JSON list of C-alpha atoms in Angstrom, two decimals:
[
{"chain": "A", "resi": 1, "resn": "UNK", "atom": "CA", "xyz": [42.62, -213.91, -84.82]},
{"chain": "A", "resi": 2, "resn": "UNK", "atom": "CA", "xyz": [39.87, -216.43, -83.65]},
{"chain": "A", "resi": 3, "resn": "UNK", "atom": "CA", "xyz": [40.53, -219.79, -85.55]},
{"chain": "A", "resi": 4, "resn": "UNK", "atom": "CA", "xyz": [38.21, -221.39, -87.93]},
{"chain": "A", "resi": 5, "resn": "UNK", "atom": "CA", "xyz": [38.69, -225.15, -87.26]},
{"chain": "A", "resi": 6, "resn": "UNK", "atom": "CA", "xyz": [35.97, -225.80, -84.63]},
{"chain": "A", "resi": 7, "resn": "UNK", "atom": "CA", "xyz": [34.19, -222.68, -84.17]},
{"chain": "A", "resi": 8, "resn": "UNK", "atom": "CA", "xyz": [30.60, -221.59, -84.05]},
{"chain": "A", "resi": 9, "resn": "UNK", "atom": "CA", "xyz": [30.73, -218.87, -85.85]},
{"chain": "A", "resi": 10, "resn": "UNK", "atom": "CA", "xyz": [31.92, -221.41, -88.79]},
{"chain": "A", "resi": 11, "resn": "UNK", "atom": "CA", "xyz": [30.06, -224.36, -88.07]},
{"chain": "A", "resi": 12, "resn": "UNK", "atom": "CA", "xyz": [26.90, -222.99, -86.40]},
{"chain": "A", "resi": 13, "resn": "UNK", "atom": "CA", "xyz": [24.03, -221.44, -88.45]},
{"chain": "A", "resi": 14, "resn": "UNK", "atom": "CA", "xyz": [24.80, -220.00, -91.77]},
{"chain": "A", "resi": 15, "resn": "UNK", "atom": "CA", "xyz": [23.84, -217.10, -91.84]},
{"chain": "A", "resi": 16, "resn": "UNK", "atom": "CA", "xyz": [26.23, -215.82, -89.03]},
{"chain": "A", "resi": 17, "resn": "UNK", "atom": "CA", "xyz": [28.70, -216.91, -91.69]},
{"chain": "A", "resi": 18, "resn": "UNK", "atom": "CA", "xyz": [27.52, -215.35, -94.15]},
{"chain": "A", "resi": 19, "resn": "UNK", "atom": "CA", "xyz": [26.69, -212.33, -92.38]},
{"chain": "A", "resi": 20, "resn": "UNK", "atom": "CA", "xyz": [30.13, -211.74, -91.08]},
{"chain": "A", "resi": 21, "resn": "UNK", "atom": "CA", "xyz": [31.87, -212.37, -94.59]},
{"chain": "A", "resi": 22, "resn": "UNK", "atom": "CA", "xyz": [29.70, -209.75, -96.11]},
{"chain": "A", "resi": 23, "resn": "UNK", "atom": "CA", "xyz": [29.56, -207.00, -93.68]},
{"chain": "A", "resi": 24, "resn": "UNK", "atom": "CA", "xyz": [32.37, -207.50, -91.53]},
{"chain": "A", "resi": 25, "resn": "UNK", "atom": "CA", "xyz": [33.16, -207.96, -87.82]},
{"chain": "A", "resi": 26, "resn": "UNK", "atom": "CA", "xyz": [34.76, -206.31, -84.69]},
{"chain": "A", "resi": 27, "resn": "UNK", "atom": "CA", "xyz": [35.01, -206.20, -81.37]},
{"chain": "A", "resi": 28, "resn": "UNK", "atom": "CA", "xyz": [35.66, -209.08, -78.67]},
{"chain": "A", "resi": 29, "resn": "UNK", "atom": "CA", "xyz": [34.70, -212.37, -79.89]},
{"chain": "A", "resi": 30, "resn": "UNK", "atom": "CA", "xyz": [34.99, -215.61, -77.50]},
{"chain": "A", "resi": 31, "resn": "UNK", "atom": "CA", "xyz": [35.87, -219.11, -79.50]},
{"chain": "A", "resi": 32, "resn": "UNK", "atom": "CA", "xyz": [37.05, -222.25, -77.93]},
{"chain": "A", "resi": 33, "resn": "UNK", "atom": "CA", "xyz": [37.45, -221.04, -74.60]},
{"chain": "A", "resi": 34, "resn": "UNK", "atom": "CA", "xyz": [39.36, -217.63, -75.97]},
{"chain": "A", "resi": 35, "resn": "UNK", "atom": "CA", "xyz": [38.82, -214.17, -76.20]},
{"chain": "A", "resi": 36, "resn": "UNK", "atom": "CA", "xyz": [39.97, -212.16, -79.27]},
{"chain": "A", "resi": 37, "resn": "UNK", "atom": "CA", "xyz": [39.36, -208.51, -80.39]},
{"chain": "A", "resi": 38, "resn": "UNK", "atom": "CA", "xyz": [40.10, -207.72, -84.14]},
{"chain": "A", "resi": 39, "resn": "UNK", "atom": "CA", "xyz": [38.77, -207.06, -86.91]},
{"chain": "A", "resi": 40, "resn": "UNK", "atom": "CA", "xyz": [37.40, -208.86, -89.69]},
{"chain": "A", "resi": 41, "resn": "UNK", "atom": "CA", "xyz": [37.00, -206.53, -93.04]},
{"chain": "A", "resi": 42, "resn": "UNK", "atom": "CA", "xyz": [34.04, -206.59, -95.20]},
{"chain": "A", "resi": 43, "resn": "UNK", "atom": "CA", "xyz": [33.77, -208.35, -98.42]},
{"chain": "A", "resi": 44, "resn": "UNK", "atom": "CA", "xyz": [30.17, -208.71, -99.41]},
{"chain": "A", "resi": 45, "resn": "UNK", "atom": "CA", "xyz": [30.79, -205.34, -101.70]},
{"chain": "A", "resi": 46, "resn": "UNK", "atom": "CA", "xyz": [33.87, -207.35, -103.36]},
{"chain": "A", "resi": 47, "resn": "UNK", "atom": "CA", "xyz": [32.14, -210.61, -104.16]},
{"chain": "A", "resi": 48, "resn": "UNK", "atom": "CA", "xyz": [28.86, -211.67, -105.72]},
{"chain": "A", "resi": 49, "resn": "UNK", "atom": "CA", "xyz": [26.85, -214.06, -104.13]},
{"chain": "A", "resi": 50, "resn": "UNK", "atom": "CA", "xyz": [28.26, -217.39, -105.79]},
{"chain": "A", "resi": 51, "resn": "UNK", "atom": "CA", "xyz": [31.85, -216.66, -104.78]},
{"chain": "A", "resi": 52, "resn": "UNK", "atom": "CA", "xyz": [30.69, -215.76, -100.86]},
{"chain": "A", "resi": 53, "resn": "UNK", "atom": "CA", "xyz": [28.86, -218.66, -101.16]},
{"chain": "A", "resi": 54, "resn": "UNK", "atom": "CA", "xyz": [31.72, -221.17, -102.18]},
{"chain": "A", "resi": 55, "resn": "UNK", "atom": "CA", "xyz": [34.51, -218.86, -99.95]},
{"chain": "A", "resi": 56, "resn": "UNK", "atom": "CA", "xyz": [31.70, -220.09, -96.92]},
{"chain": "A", "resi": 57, "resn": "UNK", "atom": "CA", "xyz": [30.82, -223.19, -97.54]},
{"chain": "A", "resi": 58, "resn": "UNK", "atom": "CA", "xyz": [34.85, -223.96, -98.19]},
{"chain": "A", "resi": 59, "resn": "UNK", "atom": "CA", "xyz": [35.41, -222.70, -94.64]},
{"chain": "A", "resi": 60, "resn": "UNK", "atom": "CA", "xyz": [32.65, -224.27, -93.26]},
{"chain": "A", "resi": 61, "resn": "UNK", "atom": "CA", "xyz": [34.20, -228.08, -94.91]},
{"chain": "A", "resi": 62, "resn": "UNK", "atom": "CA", "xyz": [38.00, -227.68, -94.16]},
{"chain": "A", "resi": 63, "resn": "UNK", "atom": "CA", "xyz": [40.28, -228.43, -91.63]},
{"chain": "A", "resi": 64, "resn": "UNK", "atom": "CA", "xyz": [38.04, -230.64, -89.65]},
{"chain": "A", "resi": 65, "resn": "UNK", "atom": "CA", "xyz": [35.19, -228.65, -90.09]},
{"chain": "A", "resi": 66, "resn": "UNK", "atom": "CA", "xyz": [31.92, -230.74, -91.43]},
{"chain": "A", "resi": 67, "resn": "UNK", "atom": "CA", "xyz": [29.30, -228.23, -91.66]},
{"chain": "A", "resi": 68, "resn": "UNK", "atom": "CA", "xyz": [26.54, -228.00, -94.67]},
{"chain": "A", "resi": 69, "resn": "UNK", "atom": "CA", "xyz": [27.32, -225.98, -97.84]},
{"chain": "A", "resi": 70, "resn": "UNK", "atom": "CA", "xyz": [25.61, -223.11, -98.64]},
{"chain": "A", "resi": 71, "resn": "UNK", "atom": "CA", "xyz": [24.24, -221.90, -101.29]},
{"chain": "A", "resi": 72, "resn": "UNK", "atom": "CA", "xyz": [24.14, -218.28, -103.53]},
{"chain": "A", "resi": 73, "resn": "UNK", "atom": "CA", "xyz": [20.46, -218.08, -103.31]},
{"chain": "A", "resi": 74, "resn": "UNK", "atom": "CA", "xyz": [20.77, -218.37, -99.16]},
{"chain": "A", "resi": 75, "resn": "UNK", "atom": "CA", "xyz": [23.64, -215.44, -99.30]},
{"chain": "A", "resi": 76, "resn": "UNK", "atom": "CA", "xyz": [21.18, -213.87, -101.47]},
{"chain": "A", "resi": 77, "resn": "UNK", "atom": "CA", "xyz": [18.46, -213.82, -99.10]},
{"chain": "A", "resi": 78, "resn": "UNK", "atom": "CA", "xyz": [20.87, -212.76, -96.53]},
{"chain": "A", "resi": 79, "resn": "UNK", "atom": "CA", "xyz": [22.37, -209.76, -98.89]},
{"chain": "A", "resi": 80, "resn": "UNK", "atom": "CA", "xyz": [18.61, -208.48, -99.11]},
{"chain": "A", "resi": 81, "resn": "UNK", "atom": "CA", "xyz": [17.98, -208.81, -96.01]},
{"chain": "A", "resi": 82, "resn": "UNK", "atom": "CA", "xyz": [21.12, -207.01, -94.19]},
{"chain": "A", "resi": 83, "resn": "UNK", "atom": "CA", "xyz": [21.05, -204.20, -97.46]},
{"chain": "A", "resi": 84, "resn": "UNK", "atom": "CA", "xyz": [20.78, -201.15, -95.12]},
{"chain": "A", "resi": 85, "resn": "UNK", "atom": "CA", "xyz": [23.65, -202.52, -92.55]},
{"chain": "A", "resi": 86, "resn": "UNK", "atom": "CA", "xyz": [26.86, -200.52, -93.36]},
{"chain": "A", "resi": 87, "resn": "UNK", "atom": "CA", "xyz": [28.96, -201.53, -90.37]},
{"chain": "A", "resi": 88, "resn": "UNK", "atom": "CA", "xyz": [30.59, -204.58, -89.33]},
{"chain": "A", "resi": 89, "resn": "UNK", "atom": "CA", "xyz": [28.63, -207.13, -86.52]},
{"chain": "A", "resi": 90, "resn": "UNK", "atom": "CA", "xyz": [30.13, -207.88, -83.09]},
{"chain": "A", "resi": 91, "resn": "UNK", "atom": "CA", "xyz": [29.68, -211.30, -81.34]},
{"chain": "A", "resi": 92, "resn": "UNK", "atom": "CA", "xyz": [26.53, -209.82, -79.17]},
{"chain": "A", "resi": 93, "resn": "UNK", "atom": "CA", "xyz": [24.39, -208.47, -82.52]},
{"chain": "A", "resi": 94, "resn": "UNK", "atom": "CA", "xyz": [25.25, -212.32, -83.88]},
{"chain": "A", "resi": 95, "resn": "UNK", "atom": "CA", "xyz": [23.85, -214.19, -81.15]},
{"chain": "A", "resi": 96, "resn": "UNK", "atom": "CA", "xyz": [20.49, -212.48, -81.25]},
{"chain": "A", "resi": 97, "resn": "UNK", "atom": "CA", "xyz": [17.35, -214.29, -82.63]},
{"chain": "A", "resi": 98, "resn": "UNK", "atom": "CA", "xyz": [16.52, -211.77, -85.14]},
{"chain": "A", "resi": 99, "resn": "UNK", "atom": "CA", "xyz": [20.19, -211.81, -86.76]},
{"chain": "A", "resi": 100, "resn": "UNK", "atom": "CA", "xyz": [20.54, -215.75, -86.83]},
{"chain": "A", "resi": 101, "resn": "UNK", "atom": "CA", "xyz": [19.88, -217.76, -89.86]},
{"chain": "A", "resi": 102, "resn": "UNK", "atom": "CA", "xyz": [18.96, -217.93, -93.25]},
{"chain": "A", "resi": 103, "resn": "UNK", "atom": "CA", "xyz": [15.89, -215.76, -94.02]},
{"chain": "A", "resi": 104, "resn": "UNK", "atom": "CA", "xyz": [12.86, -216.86, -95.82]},
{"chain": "A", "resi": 105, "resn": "UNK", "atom": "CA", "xyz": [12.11, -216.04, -99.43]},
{"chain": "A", "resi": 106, "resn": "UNK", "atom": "CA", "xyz": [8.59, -214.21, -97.95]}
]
């Protein structure tokens, strides 16, 4: 499995975090030079939004890792947003524009 320390996924925008936590993700992923194919299970049915929230924003602080926190209100905009989405995301459907970040409150 891809590591955490160090990788994009982690450290980059949030709401690829959070997106992958919540819904899952599979296929062929590249980090640090690497390619790995797994799988990553969904949780975002398991936990509410404060404990997603402090499982990301752990991961995104430890082992070396010194990315912002985030908050429940930002993996509740991302929960509302994603509602309809039922399988996991692979690497390509997170780098696109429209799946990056947190979205607005509009």
């Amino acid at each position: 499995f891809p590591p955490l320390a160090g990788s994009d996924h982690v450290t980059g925008d949030p709401g690829t975090l959070v997106r992958i936590i919540m819904n899952g993700m599979s296929g062929p992923v590249e980090v640090k030079g690497y390619t790995y194919n797994g799988v990553m299970p969904p949780w975002g049915a398991a936990l509410k939004d404060d404990e997603i929230a402090a499982l990301a924003t752990y991961i995104r602080s430890s082992w070396g890792n010194q990315a912002s926190a985030i908050s429940a209100e930002d993996v509740a905009k991302v929960r509302a947003a994603t509602k309809d989405r039922k399988q996991p995301w692979t690497a390509e459907e997170l780098k696109k524009d429209e799946n990056k970040g947190i979205p607005s409150a509009d």
